[in-house]
Amino acid sequence: MTRPSSRQSRPASRRLLVPLYEHPAERPDVWRRLIAAAPDLYGVVLNPASGPGTAPDPEFAAVAGRLREAGVRVLGYTDTAYGRRPHAAVVQDLLRHRDWYGADGAFFDQAAAEAGLLAHYRRLAVAARAAGAGTVVLNHGLHPHPGYLDFADLLVTFENTWAAYENAEVPEWTAQHPPERFCHLVHGLPATCAEAAAELARRRGAAVHCAVPGTAPHPWDALPPLLEIAR
């Protein structure tokens, strides 16, 4: 299912959720460009070491502070292993993101999609908000049971390649909810397709998205080309 097309493009403002999994000391130029693009960002996923790591990283703390000063959500990356990771371990990551990097949101990666784990993820969302998260994002990578919208602010309902995205289907139930509740993450994007990816996300009911040229196994190593177009 796609929503009706529009002849007028929507502004880029506040619609890009960027997972930049590169160390600031190794790619300072990329981080500077990302911070400068603050008006175009929904948020940035902060991922020092597949999570917060075992000790604070001053370089990540510095860029997190600059993002917050620019008015950008800082979403601490936490792996949930599709519900297999113990609750206490996930909460420890949440607290470390808050205490070490001042994260004001949570990005739960590898989130389960089935109804049987709704209660587990509801508890994690409650814990995230108790730890100070103003925004809770669940990255399912596909369309989950609609009940996950009851306690998350944003669902990532697509994470895959551009080739897969071109023909992806969207279930009808998503049209009953605002587009601001959905995000699509696309990698392997051809250089000329940035605006096409943004338009596809809009037509498929996802107001938040990110499409990058990177490819597996490490696709989130670059900024979305749409940022350059939007400047």
mmCIF file of C-alpha atoms in Angstrom:
data_model
loop_
_atom_site.group_PDB
_atom_site.id
_atom_site.type_symbol
_atom_site.label_atom_id
_atom_site.label_comp_id
_atom_site.label_asym_id
_atom_site.label_seq_id
_atom_site.Cartn_x
_atom_site.Cartn_y
_atom_site.Cartn_z
ATOM 1 C CA MET A 1 0.000 0.000 0.000
ATOM 2 C CA THR A 2 1.210 3.506 -0.827
ATOM 3 C CA ARG A 3 -0.363 6.840 -0.038
ATOM 4 C CA PRO A 4 -1.319 9.318 -2.758
ATOM 5 C CA SER A 5 1.559 11.173 -4.343
ATOM 6 C CA SER A 6 1.982 14.911 -4.011
ATOM 7 C CA ARG A 7 3.379 17.327 -6.561
ATOM 8 C CA GLN A 8 4.959 19.418 -3.835
ATOM 9 C CA SER A 9 7.952 17.993 -1.946
ATOM 10 C CA ARG A 10 7.866 18.108 1.813
ATOM 11 C CA PRO A 11 10.687 20.006 3.535
ATOM 12 C CA ALA A 12 13.561 17.929 4.886
ATOM 13 C CA SER A 13 13.215 19.562 8.311
ATOM 14 C CA ARG A 14 13.233 17.100 11.203
ATOM 15 C CA ARG A 15 12.597 13.978 9.155
ATOM 16 C CA LEU A 16 15.991 12.223 9.116
ATOM 17 C CA LEU A 17 16.944 9.659 11.754
ATOM 18 C CA VAL A 18 20.655 9.025 11.241
ATOM 19 C CA PRO A 19 22.507 5.989 12.620
ATOM 20 C CA LEU A 20 26.154 7.045 12.214
ATOM 21 C CA TYR A 21 28.278 4.166 13.494
ATOM 22 C CA GLU A 22 31.685 5.785 13.074
ATOM 23 C CA HIS A 23 34.074 6.988 15.789
ATOM 24 C CA PRO A 24 34.280 10.800 16.018
ATOM 25 C CA ALA A 25 38.078 10.703 16.338
ATOM 26 C CA GLU A 26 38.363 8.796 13.056
ATOM 27 C CA ARG A 27 35.676 10.684 11.088
ATOM 28 C CA PRO A 28 35.498 14.168 12.662
ATOM 29 C CA ASP A 29 34.509 15.804 9.375
ATOM 30 C CA VAL A 30 31.448 13.582 9.007
ATOM 31 C CA TRP A 31 30.336 14.329 12.561
ATOM 32 C CA ARG A 32 30.809 18.066 11.988
ATOM 33 C CA ARG A 33 28.607 17.906 8.902
ATOM 34 C CA LEU A 34 25.990 15.920 10.773
ATOM 35 C CA ILE A 35 25.833 18.427 13.632
ATOM 36 C CA ALA A 36 25.645 21.295 11.129
ATOM 37 C CA ALA A 37 22.583 19.594 9.612
ATOM 38 C CA ALA A 38 20.679 19.757 12.915
ATOM 39 C CA PRO A 39 17.541 21.423 11.456
ATOM 40 C CA ASP A 40 17.043 18.428 9.144
ATOM 41 C CA LEU A 41 17.327 15.776 11.850
ATOM 42 C CA TYR A 42 14.722 13.845 13.776
ATOM 43 C CA GLY A 43 17.580 12.396 15.807
ATOM 44 C CA VAL A 44 20.951 10.655 15.796
ATOM 45 C CA VAL A 45 21.601 7.127 17.028
ATOM 46 C CA LEU A 46 24.670 7.162 19.292
ATOM 47 C CA ASN A 47 26.486 3.816 19.207
ATOM 48 C CA PRO A 48 29.976 3.891 20.744
ATOM 49 C CA ALA A 49 30.486 0.113 20.964
ATOM 50 C CA SER A 50 27.359 -1.804 19.893
ATOM 51 C CA GLY A 51 25.862 -0.015 22.862
ATOM 52 C CA PRO A 52 27.388 2.421 25.352
ATOM 53 C CA GLY A 53 30.500 0.308 25.912
ATOM 54 C CA THR A 54 32.069 -0.614 29.239
ATOM 55 C CA ALA A 55 33.540 2.824 29.977
ATOM 56 C CA PRO A 56 32.747 6.387 28.874
ATOM 57 C CA ASP A 57 34.229 7.492 25.550
ATOM 58 C CA PRO A 58 35.073 11.216 25.742
ATOM 59 C CA GLU A 59 34.893 11.666 21.955
ATOM 60 C CA PHE A 60 31.345 10.352 21.809
ATOM 61 C CA ALA A 61 30.435 12.378 24.890
ATOM 62 C CA ALA A 62 31.667 15.524 23.112
ATOM 63 C CA VAL A 63 29.635 14.981 19.926
ATOM 64 C CA ALA A 64 26.583 14.014 21.968
ATOM 65 C CA GLY A 65 26.869 17.324 23.822
ATOM 66 C CA ARG A 66 27.157 19.262 20.580
ATOM 67 C CA LEU A 67 24.123 17.495 19.155
ATOM 68 C CA ARG A 68 22.058 18.336 22.231
ATOM 69 C CA GLU A 69 23.197 21.967 22.076
ATOM 70 C CA ALA A 70 21.990 22.029 18.463
ATOM 71 C CA GLY A 71 18.577 20.745 19.552
ATOM 72 C CA VAL A 72 18.971 17.200 18.189
ATOM 73 C CA ARG A 73 17.645 14.087 19.943
ATOM 74 C CA VAL A 74 20.471 11.790 21.044
ATOM 75 C CA LEU A 75 19.196 8.212 20.953
ATOM 76 C CA GLY A 76 21.332 5.689 22.816
ATOM 77 C CA TYR A 77 21.769 2.438 20.873
ATOM 78 C CA THR A 78 20.815 -0.683 22.818
ATOM 79 C CA ASP A 79 20.650 -4.187 21.362
ATOM 80 C CA THR A 80 17.687 -6.244 22.580
ATOM 81 C CA ALA A 81 18.519 -9.439 20.630
ATOM 82 C CA TYR A 82 14.867 -9.912 19.633
ATOM 83 C CA GLY A 83 13.811 -10.194 23.269
ATOM 84 C CA ARG A 84 16.528 -12.660 24.302
ATOM 85 C CA ARG A 85 18.750 -10.159 26.097
ATOM 86 C CA PRO A 86 17.991 -9.951 29.819
ATOM 87 C CA HIS A 87 15.976 -6.965 31.007
ATOM 88 C CA ALA A 88 18.675 -5.939 33.502
ATOM 89 C CA ALA A 89 21.387 -5.855 30.815
ATOM 90 C CA VAL A 90 19.277 -3.622 28.585
ATOM 91 C CA VAL A 91 18.506 -1.290 31.486
ATOM 92 C CA GLN A 92 22.213 -1.073 32.320
ATOM 93 C CA ASP A 93 22.848 0.156 28.769
ATOM 94 C CA LEU A 94 20.079 2.747 29.121
ATOM 95 C CA LEU A 95 21.599 4.117 32.322
ATOM 96 C CA ARG A 96 25.098 4.222 30.849
ATOM 97 C CA HIS A 97 23.858 6.119 27.799
ATOM 98 C CA ARG A 98 22.172 8.614 30.095
ATOM 99 C CA ASP A 99 25.034 9.015 32.568
ATOM 100 C CA TRP A 100 27.953 8.956 30.130
ATOM 101 C CA TYR A 101 26.516 10.651 27.047
ATOM 102 C CA GLY A 102 23.440 12.529 28.213
ATOM 103 C CA ALA A 103 21.219 10.539 25.839
ATOM 104 C CA ASP A 104 17.666 11.830 25.930
ATOM 105 C CA GLY A 105 16.163 8.943 23.964
ATOM 106 C CA ALA A 106 16.496 5.189 23.459
ATOM 107 C CA PHE A 107 17.008 3.266 20.211
ATOM 108 C CA PHE A 108 16.177 -0.393 20.826
ATOM 109 C CA ASP A 109 17.774 -2.397 18.021
ATOM 110 C CA GLN A 110 16.864 -5.924 16.938
ATOM 111 C CA ALA A 111 13.410 -5.501 18.422
ATOM 112 C CA ALA A 112 11.055 -8.445 18.216
ATOM 113 C CA ALA A 113 7.899 -8.069 16.149
ATOM 114 C CA GLU A 114 5.486 -10.678 17.485
ATOM 115 C CA ALA A 115 2.618 -10.096 19.893
ATOM 116 C CA GLY A 116 4.040 -12.550 22.419
ATOM 117 C CA LEU A 117 6.824 -10.143 23.401
ATOM 118 C CA LEU A 118 4.720 -7.007 23.769
ATOM 119 C CA ALA A 119 4.854 -7.196 27.574
ATOM 120 C CA HIS A 120 8.655 -7.539 27.541
ATOM 121 C CA TYR A 121 9.124 -4.472 25.366
ATOM 122 C CA ARG A 122 6.528 -2.512 27.300
ATOM 123 C CA ARG A 123 8.655 -3.038 30.419
ATOM 124 C CA LEU A 124 11.739 -1.858 28.522
ATOM 125 C CA ALA A 125 9.916 1.271 27.351
ATOM 126 C CA VAL A 126 8.818 2.017 30.926
ATOM 127 C CA ALA A 127 12.418 1.554 32.090
ATOM 128 C CA ALA A 128 13.702 3.834 29.329
ATOM 129 C CA ARG A 129 11.301 6.608 30.302
ATOM 130 C CA ALA A 130 12.184 6.164 33.976
ATOM 131 C CA ALA A 131 15.831 6.644 32.931
ATOM 132 C CA GLY A 132 14.925 9.946 31.276
ATOM 133 C CA ALA A 133 14.266 8.925 27.674
ATOM 134 C CA GLY A 134 11.865 11.375 26.097
ATOM 135 C CA THR A 135 11.796 9.342 22.879
ATOM 136 C CA VAL A 136 11.586 5.562 22.567
ATOM 137 C CA VAL A 137 12.377 4.041 19.155
ATOM 138 C CA LEU A 138 11.969 0.349 18.364
ATOM 139 C CA ASN A 139 13.902 -0.963 15.365
ATOM 140 C CA HIS A 140 12.009 -4.028 14.210
ATOM 141 C CA GLY A 141 13.288 -3.711 10.652
ATOM 142 C CA LEU A 142 9.880 -4.920 9.451
ATOM 143 C CA HIS A 143 6.255 -4.290 10.296
ATOM 144 C CA PRO A 144 5.511 -5.625 13.789
ATOM 145 C CA HIS A 145 2.291 -6.249 15.649
ATOM 146 C CA PRO A 146 0.468 -2.884 15.858
ATOM 147 C CA GLY A 147 0.457 -3.112 19.652
ATOM 148 C CA TYR A 148 4.057 -1.864 19.770
ATOM 149 C CA LEU A 149 2.744 1.598 18.899
ATOM 150 C CA ASP A 150 1.007 1.701 22.284
ATOM 151 C CA PHE A 151 4.266 2.420 24.112
ATOM 152 C CA ALA A 152 6.888 3.465 21.519
ATOM 153 C CA ASP A 153 7.126 6.882 19.898
ATOM 154 C CA LEU A 154 8.592 5.616 16.632
ATOM 155 C CA LEU A 155 8.740 2.208 14.962
ATOM 156 C CA VAL A 156 11.409 1.381 12.387
ATOM 157 C CA THR A 157 9.360 -0.840 10.090
ATOM 158 C CA PHE A 158 11.910 -1.260 7.304
ATOM 159 C CA GLU A 159 15.682 -1.775 7.397
ATOM 160 C CA ASN A 160 17.121 -3.314 4.276
ATOM 161 C CA THR A 161 18.635 -2.509 0.890
ATOM 162 C CA TRP A 162 17.373 -0.063 -1.711
ATOM 163 C CA ALA A 163 16.727 -2.993 -4.044
ATOM 164 C CA ALA A 164 14.365 -4.488 -1.457
ATOM 165 C CA TYR A 165 12.805 -1.117 -0.669
ATOM 166 C CA GLU A 166 11.771 -0.365 -4.236
ATOM 167 C CA ASN A 167 9.169 -3.143 -4.132
ATOM 168 C CA ALA A 168 8.403 -3.277 -0.404
ATOM 169 C CA GLU A 169 4.794 -3.611 0.741
ATOM 170 C CA VAL A 170 3.184 -1.713 3.601
ATOM 171 C CA PRO A 171 0.295 -3.278 5.561
ATOM 172 C CA GLU A 172 -2.980 -1.415 5.572
ATOM 173 C CA TRP A 173 -3.083 -0.960 9.355
ATOM 174 C CA THR A 174 -0.285 1.618 9.178
ATOM 175 C CA ALA A 175 -2.611 4.101 7.451
ATOM 176 C CA GLN A 176 -4.605 4.337 10.689
ATOM 177 C CA HIS A 177 -1.658 6.044 12.412
ATOM 178 C CA PRO A 178 0.235 9.294 11.777
ATOM 179 C CA PRO A 179 3.268 9.012 9.480
ATOM 180 C CA GLU A 180 5.365 10.541 12.279
ATOM 181 C CA ARG A 181 5.146 7.184 14.080
ATOM 182 C CA PHE A 182 7.049 5.273 11.381
ATOM 183 C CA CYS A 183 10.636 5.240 10.086
ATOM 184 C CA HIS A 184 12.294 3.463 7.147
ATOM 185 C CA LEU A 185 16.057 2.824 7.061
ATOM 186 C CA VAL A 186 17.569 2.036 3.663
ATOM 187 C CA HIS A 187 21.147 1.190 2.691
ATOM 188 C CA GLY A 188 22.851 0.460 -0.596
ATOM 189 C CA LEU A 189 21.312 3.618 -2.050
ATOM 190 C CA PRO A 190 22.481 4.596 -5.579
ATOM 191 C CA ALA A 191 23.929 8.093 -5.731
ATOM 192 C CA THR A 192 21.069 9.452 -7.839
ATOM 193 C CA CYS A 193 18.191 8.050 -5.778
ATOM 194 C CA ALA A 194 18.206 10.156 -2.578
ATOM 195 C CA GLU A 195 15.088 12.142 -3.444
ATOM 196 C CA ALA A 196 13.337 9.049 -4.809
ATOM 197 C CA ALA A 197 13.924 7.260 -1.486
ATOM 198 C CA ALA A 198 12.501 10.221 0.438
ATOM 199 C CA GLU A 199 9.432 10.275 -1.778
ATOM 200 C CA LEU A 200 8.908 6.524 -1.410
ATOM 201 C CA ALA A 201 9.085 6.836 2.385
ATOM 202 C CA ARG A 202 6.516 9.628 2.296
ATOM 203 C CA ARG A 203 4.168 7.690 0.031
ATOM 204 C CA ARG A 204 4.478 4.628 2.251
ATOM 205 C CA GLY A 205 3.484 6.561 5.329
ATOM 206 C CA ALA A 206 6.875 7.030 7.007
ATOM 207 C CA ALA A 207 7.585 10.653 7.891
ATOM 208 C CA VAL A 208 10.992 9.704 9.302
ATOM 209 C CA HIS A 209 13.636 7.923 7.270
ATOM 210 C CA CYS A 210 17.303 7.609 6.357
ATOM 211 C CA ALA A 211 18.821 6.274 3.135
ATOM 212 C CA VAL A 212 22.584 5.880 2.767
ATOM 213 C CA PRO A 213 24.972 4.504 0.113
ATOM 214 C CA GLY A 214 26.751 2.162 2.542
ATOM 215 C CA THR A 215 26.493 -1.599 2.136
ATOM 216 C CA ALA A 216 26.688 -4.644 4.421
ATOM 217 C CA PRO A 217 28.348 -5.594 6.663
ATOM 218 C CA HIS A 218 28.752 -1.966 7.801
ATOM 219 C CA PRO A 219 26.182 0.168 5.972
ATOM 220 C CA TRP A 220 25.868 2.978 8.543
ATOM 221 C CA ASP A 221 29.265 4.558 7.917
ATOM 222 C CA ALA A 222 28.162 7.630 5.941
ATOM 223 C CA LEU A 223 25.641 10.426 5.956
ATOM 224 C CA PRO A 224 22.454 10.305 3.873
ATOM 225 C CA PRO A 225 22.957 12.127 0.555
ATOM 226 C CA LEU A 226 19.651 13.906 1.162
ATOM 227 C CA LEU A 227 21.431 16.048 3.747
ATOM 228 C CA GLU A 228 23.622 17.505 1.033
ATOM 229 C CA ILE A 229 20.591 18.178 -1.164
ATOM 230 C CA ALA A 230 18.747 19.846 1.728
ATOM 231 C CA ARG A 231 21.524 22.312 2.588
#
